[in-house]
Each structure stands twice: as structure tokens, then as C-alpha cells.
Coordinates of C-alpha atoms in Angstrom, one line a residue:
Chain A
X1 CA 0.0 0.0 0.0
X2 CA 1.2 3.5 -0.9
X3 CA 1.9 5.5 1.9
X4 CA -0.3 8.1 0.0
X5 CA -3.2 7.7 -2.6
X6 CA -4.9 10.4 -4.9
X7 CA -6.9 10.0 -7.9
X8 CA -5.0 10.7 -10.6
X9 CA -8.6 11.4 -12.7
X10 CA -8.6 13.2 -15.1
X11 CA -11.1 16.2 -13.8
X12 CA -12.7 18.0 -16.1
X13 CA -15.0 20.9 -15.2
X14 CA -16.7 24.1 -16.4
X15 CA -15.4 27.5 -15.4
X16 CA -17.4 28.8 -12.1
X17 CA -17.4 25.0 -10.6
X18 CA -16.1 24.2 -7.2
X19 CA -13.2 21.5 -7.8
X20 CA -13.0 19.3 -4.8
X21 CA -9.5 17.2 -4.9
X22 CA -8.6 14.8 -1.9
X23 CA -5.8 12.2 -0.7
X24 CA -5.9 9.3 1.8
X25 CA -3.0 8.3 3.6
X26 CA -2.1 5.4 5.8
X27 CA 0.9 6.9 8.1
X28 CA -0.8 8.7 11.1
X29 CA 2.1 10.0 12.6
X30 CA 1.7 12.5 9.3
X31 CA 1.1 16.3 10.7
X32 CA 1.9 18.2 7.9
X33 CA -0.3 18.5 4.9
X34 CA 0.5 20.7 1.6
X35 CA -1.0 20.8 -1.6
X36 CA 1.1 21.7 -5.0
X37 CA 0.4 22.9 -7.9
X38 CA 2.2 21.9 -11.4
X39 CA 1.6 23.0 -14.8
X40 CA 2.8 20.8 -17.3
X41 CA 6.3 20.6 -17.9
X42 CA 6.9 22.9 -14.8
X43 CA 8.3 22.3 -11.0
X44 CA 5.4 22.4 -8.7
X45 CA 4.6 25.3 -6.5
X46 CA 3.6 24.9 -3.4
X47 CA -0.5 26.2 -2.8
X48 CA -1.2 25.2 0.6
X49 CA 0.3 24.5 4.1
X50 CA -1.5 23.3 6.7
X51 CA -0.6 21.6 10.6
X52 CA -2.8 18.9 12.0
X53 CA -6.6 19.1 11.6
X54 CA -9.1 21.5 10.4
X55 CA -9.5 24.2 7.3
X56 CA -7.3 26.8 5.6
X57 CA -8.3 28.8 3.8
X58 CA -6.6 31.5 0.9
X59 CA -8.7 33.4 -1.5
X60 CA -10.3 30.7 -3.7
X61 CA -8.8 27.5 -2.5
X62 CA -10.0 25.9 1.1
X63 CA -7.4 22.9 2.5
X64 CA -9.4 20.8 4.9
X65 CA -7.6 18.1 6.8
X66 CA -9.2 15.2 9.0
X67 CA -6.5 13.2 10.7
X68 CA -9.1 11.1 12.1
X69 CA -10.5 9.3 8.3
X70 CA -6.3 10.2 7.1
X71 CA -8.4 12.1 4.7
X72 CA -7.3 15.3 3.3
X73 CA -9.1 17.9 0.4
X74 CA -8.1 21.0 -1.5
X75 CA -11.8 22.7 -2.7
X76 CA -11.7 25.1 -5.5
X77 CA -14.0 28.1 -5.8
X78 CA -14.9 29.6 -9.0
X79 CA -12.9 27.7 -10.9
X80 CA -10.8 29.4 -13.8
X81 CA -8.9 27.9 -16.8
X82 CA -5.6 29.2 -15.7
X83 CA -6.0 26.5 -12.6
X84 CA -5.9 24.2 -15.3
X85 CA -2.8 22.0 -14.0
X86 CA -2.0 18.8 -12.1
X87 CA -2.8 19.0 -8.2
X88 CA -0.3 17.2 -6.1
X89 CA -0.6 16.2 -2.2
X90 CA 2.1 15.9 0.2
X91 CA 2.5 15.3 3.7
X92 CA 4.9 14.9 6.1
X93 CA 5.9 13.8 9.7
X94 CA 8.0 16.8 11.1
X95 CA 8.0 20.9 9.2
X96 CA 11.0 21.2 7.5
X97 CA 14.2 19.2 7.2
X98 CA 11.6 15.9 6.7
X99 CA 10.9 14.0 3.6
X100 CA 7.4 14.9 2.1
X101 CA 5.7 11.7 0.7
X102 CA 3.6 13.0 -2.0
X103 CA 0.1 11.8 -4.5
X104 CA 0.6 10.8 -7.4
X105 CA -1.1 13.8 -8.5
X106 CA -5.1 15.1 -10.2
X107 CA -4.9 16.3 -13.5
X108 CA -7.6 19.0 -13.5
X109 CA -9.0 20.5 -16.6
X110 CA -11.4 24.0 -16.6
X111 CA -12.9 24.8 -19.7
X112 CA -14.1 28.0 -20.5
Chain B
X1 CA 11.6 32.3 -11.2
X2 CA 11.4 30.3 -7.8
X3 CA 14.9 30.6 -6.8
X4 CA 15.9 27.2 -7.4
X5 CA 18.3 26.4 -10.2
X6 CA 18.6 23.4 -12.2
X7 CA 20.5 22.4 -14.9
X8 CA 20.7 21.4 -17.7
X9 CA 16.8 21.7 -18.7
X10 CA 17.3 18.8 -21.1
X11 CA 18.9 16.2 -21.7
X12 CA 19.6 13.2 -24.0
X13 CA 22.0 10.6 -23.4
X14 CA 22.4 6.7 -24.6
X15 CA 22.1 3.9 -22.5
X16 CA 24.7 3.0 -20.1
X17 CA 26.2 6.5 -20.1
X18 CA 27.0 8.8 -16.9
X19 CA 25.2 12.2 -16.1
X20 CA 25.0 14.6 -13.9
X21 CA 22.4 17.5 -12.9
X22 CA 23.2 20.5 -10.8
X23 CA 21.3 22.0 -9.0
X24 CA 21.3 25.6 -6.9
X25 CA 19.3 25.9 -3.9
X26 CA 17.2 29.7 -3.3
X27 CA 19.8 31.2 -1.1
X28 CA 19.8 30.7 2.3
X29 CA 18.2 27.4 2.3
X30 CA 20.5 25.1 3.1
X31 CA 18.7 21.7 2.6
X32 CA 18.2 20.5 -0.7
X33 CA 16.0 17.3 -1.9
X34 CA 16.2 15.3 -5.1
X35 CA 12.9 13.5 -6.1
X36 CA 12.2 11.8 -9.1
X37 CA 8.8 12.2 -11.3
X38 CA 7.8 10.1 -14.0
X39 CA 4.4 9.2 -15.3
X40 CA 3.4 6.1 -13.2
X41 CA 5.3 6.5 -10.4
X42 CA 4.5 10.4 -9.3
X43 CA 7.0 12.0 -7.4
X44 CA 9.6 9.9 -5.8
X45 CA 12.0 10.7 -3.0
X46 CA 15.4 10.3 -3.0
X47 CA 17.9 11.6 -1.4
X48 CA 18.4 15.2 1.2
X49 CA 21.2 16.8 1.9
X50 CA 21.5 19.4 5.2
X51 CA 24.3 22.0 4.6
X52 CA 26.5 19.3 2.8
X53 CA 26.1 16.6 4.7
X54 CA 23.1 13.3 3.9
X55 CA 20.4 13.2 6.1
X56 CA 18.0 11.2 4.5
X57 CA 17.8 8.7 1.6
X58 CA 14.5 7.1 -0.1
X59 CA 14.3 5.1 -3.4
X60 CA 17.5 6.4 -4.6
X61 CA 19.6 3.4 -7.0
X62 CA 22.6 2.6 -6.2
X63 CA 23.6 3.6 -9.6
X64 CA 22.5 7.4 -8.3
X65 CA 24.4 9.5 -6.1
X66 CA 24.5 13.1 -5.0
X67 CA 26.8 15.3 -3.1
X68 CA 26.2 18.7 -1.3
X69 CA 29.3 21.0 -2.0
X70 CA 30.1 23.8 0.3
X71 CA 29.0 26.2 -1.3
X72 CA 25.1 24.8 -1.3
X73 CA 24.8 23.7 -4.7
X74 CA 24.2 19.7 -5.0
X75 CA 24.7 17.7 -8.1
X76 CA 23.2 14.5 -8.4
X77 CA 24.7 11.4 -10.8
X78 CA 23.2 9.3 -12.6
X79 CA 25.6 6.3 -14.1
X80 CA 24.7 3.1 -16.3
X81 CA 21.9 4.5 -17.5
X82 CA 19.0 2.6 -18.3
X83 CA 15.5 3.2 -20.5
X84 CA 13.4 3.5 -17.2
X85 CA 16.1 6.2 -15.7
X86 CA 13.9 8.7 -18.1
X87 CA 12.1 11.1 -16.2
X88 CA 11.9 14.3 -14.6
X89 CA 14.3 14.8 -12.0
X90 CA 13.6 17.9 -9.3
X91 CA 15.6 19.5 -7.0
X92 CA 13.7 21.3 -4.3
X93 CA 15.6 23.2 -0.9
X94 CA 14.2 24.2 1.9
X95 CA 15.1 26.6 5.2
X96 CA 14.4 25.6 9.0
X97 CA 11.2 27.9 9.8
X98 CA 9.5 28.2 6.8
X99 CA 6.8 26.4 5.4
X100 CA 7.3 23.5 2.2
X101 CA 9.7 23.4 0.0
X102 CA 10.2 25.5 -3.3
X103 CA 11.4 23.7 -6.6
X104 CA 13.2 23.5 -9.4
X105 CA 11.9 23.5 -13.0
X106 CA 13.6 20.0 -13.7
X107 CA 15.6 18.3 -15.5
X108 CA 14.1 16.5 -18.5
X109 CA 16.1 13.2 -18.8
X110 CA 15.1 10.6 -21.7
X111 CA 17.8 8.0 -22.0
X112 CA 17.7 6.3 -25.4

């Protein structure tokens, strides 16, 4: 078993939608949980950091973590095609200095 | 531009050959990590460096190695070099204190 599992879709979805990406994971000694974004043929940037449970939120993207279903989500508000791009999750046991175990990442398609 | 510099961009090289990528970390950040990507697999870990010296190793060959120099920058070689050594290969670096990682825009490696 992966130590983390995403759907790799592909997610296609109209401009205006809410996106909702997610990740399981098995380790639960995992505390922190980021999402990246990567456009093709680029390094991914990091979106979203968050510690333990509960929501984050940054303009139109919401993390949610629940370390009790070792469930995590990134939601998308008013989708737009420039957030066309693959979605990766990561996580990790200690804040910096640690490896990150990543998805295998959600290819997400807006279409205008 | 996130600060972290790889090079070459591309590259092209036969089978059994030797490589190596370079790769500058933002400054100040003094731990850098090497991950592989390729399609099926998704990012894979393998090998940090802490201000020159290892500190942790994943799924890293033991065709591959990597070095930290004093100076920060890290270079990581690739020898006999097989068909399923093509990928994407990212160098990210980090600093205690702050959040993630940032990375690289890769090195595209196809090994024909």
C-alpha cells in the first residue's frame, strides 16, 4: 500500500465550478499536509500548508484536513482555466528538514 | 523564477552512459532534496542533503548518487543508465522555519 493515494482522474469541469481534490493516507504520525500545484512541464509550487486538523483557507482555495478518516481535500471556488494543471498532495511527519511523501497527483482540466 | 536552479533543462544521453544535474538551492536554504517524477510513479524521494552533509535517503539506486558542496549547490549522478532512468528529475531546498519546499523546473532526462 502507498503511503499516499490520490486519484490521478482526469477532472474536467466548467469555469465557475467548485473542484474538490482529496488524498488518503495510511501513516498517522503524518502532521503536515500541503497541496502543489504543477503546470505541465513545470516544478510544482507549493498552494497550501496546513498543521494537523481542520480548514485553511486562501482566497479561492479551502485545504481541509481530517486526521481522524487520514483524509485530506483542497476545494476550488470559481474555478478558472488558468487553474488548469495537475494538483499534487504531500505530507509529512516533522515541518521542514523531513521528507514529504507525495500523491501521485489530479490532473484538472477547466474549460471556459 | 522560484529561486531554485537546475541544470541542464534537457537532456539526451544513450544507454549505459553517466550524467550529472546540478542544482542551486534559493539562497539561504541550506537543505536540498532530489525526487524523481515520472508518469506512473508520481513524485519519488530520493535523497536530502543538510548544509553538505546526507540526512536522509528514499528510493535512490545505487547507480545514483548526490553530493552537497560547500558552497550549497548539489549535483546528483546518474551512471549506467538505463531506459526506465527517463524522467523528470527535481531538486527542491528548503530553510528551518519556513513552510514546504520550493522547486526547481527540472531536469528533463530521456535515455535512449
Amino acid at each position: 500500500q502507498k503511503e499516499v493515494e490520490q486519484d490521478p482522474g482526469p477532472l474536467s469541469v466548467p469555469e465557475g465550478a467548485i473542484v474538490s481534490l482529496n488524498c488518503t493516507y495510511s501513516n498517522s504520525a503524518f502532521q503536515y499536509f500541503m497541496w502543489y500545484r504543477q503546470y505541465s512541464r513545470k516544478g510544482p509550487e507549493l498552494l497550501m500548508y496546513t498543521y494537523s486538523s481542520g480548514n485553511k483557507e486562501d482566497g479561492r482555495f479551502t485545504a481541509q484536513v481530517d486526521k481522524s478518516s487520514k483524509y485530506i481535500s483542497l476545494f476550488i471556488r470559481d474555478s478558472q482555466p488558468s487553474d488548469s494543471a495537475t494538483y499534487l498532495c504531500a505530507m509529512s511527519v516533522g515541518n521542514t528538514g523531513n521528507q514529504f511523501y507525495f500523491g501521485t497527483g489530479t490532473s484538472l482540466t477547466v474549460i471556459p | 523564477d522560484s529561486g531554485v536552479t537546475q541544470t541542464p533543462k534537457h537532456l539526451i544521453t544513450a544507454t549505459g552512459q553517466r550524467v550529472t544535474l546540478r542544482c542551486s538551492p534559493r539562497s539561504g536554504d541550506l537543505s536540498v532534496y532530489w525526487y524523481q517524477q515520472s508518469l506512473d510513479q508520481g513524485l519519488q524521494f530520493l535523497i536530502q542533503y543538510y548544509n553538505g552533509e546526507e540526512r536522509a535517503k528514499g528510493n535512490i539506486l545505487e547507480r545514483f548518487s548526490a553530493q552537497q558542496f560547500p558552497d550549497l549547490h548539489s549535483e546528483l549522478n546518474l551512471s549506467s543508465l538505463e531506459l526506465g532512468d527517463s524522467a523528470l528529475y527535481f531538486c527542491a531546498s528548503s530553510v528551518e522555519g519556513r513552510e514546504g519546499y520550493t522547486f526547481g523546473s527540472g531536469t528533463r532526462l530521456t535515455v535512449v
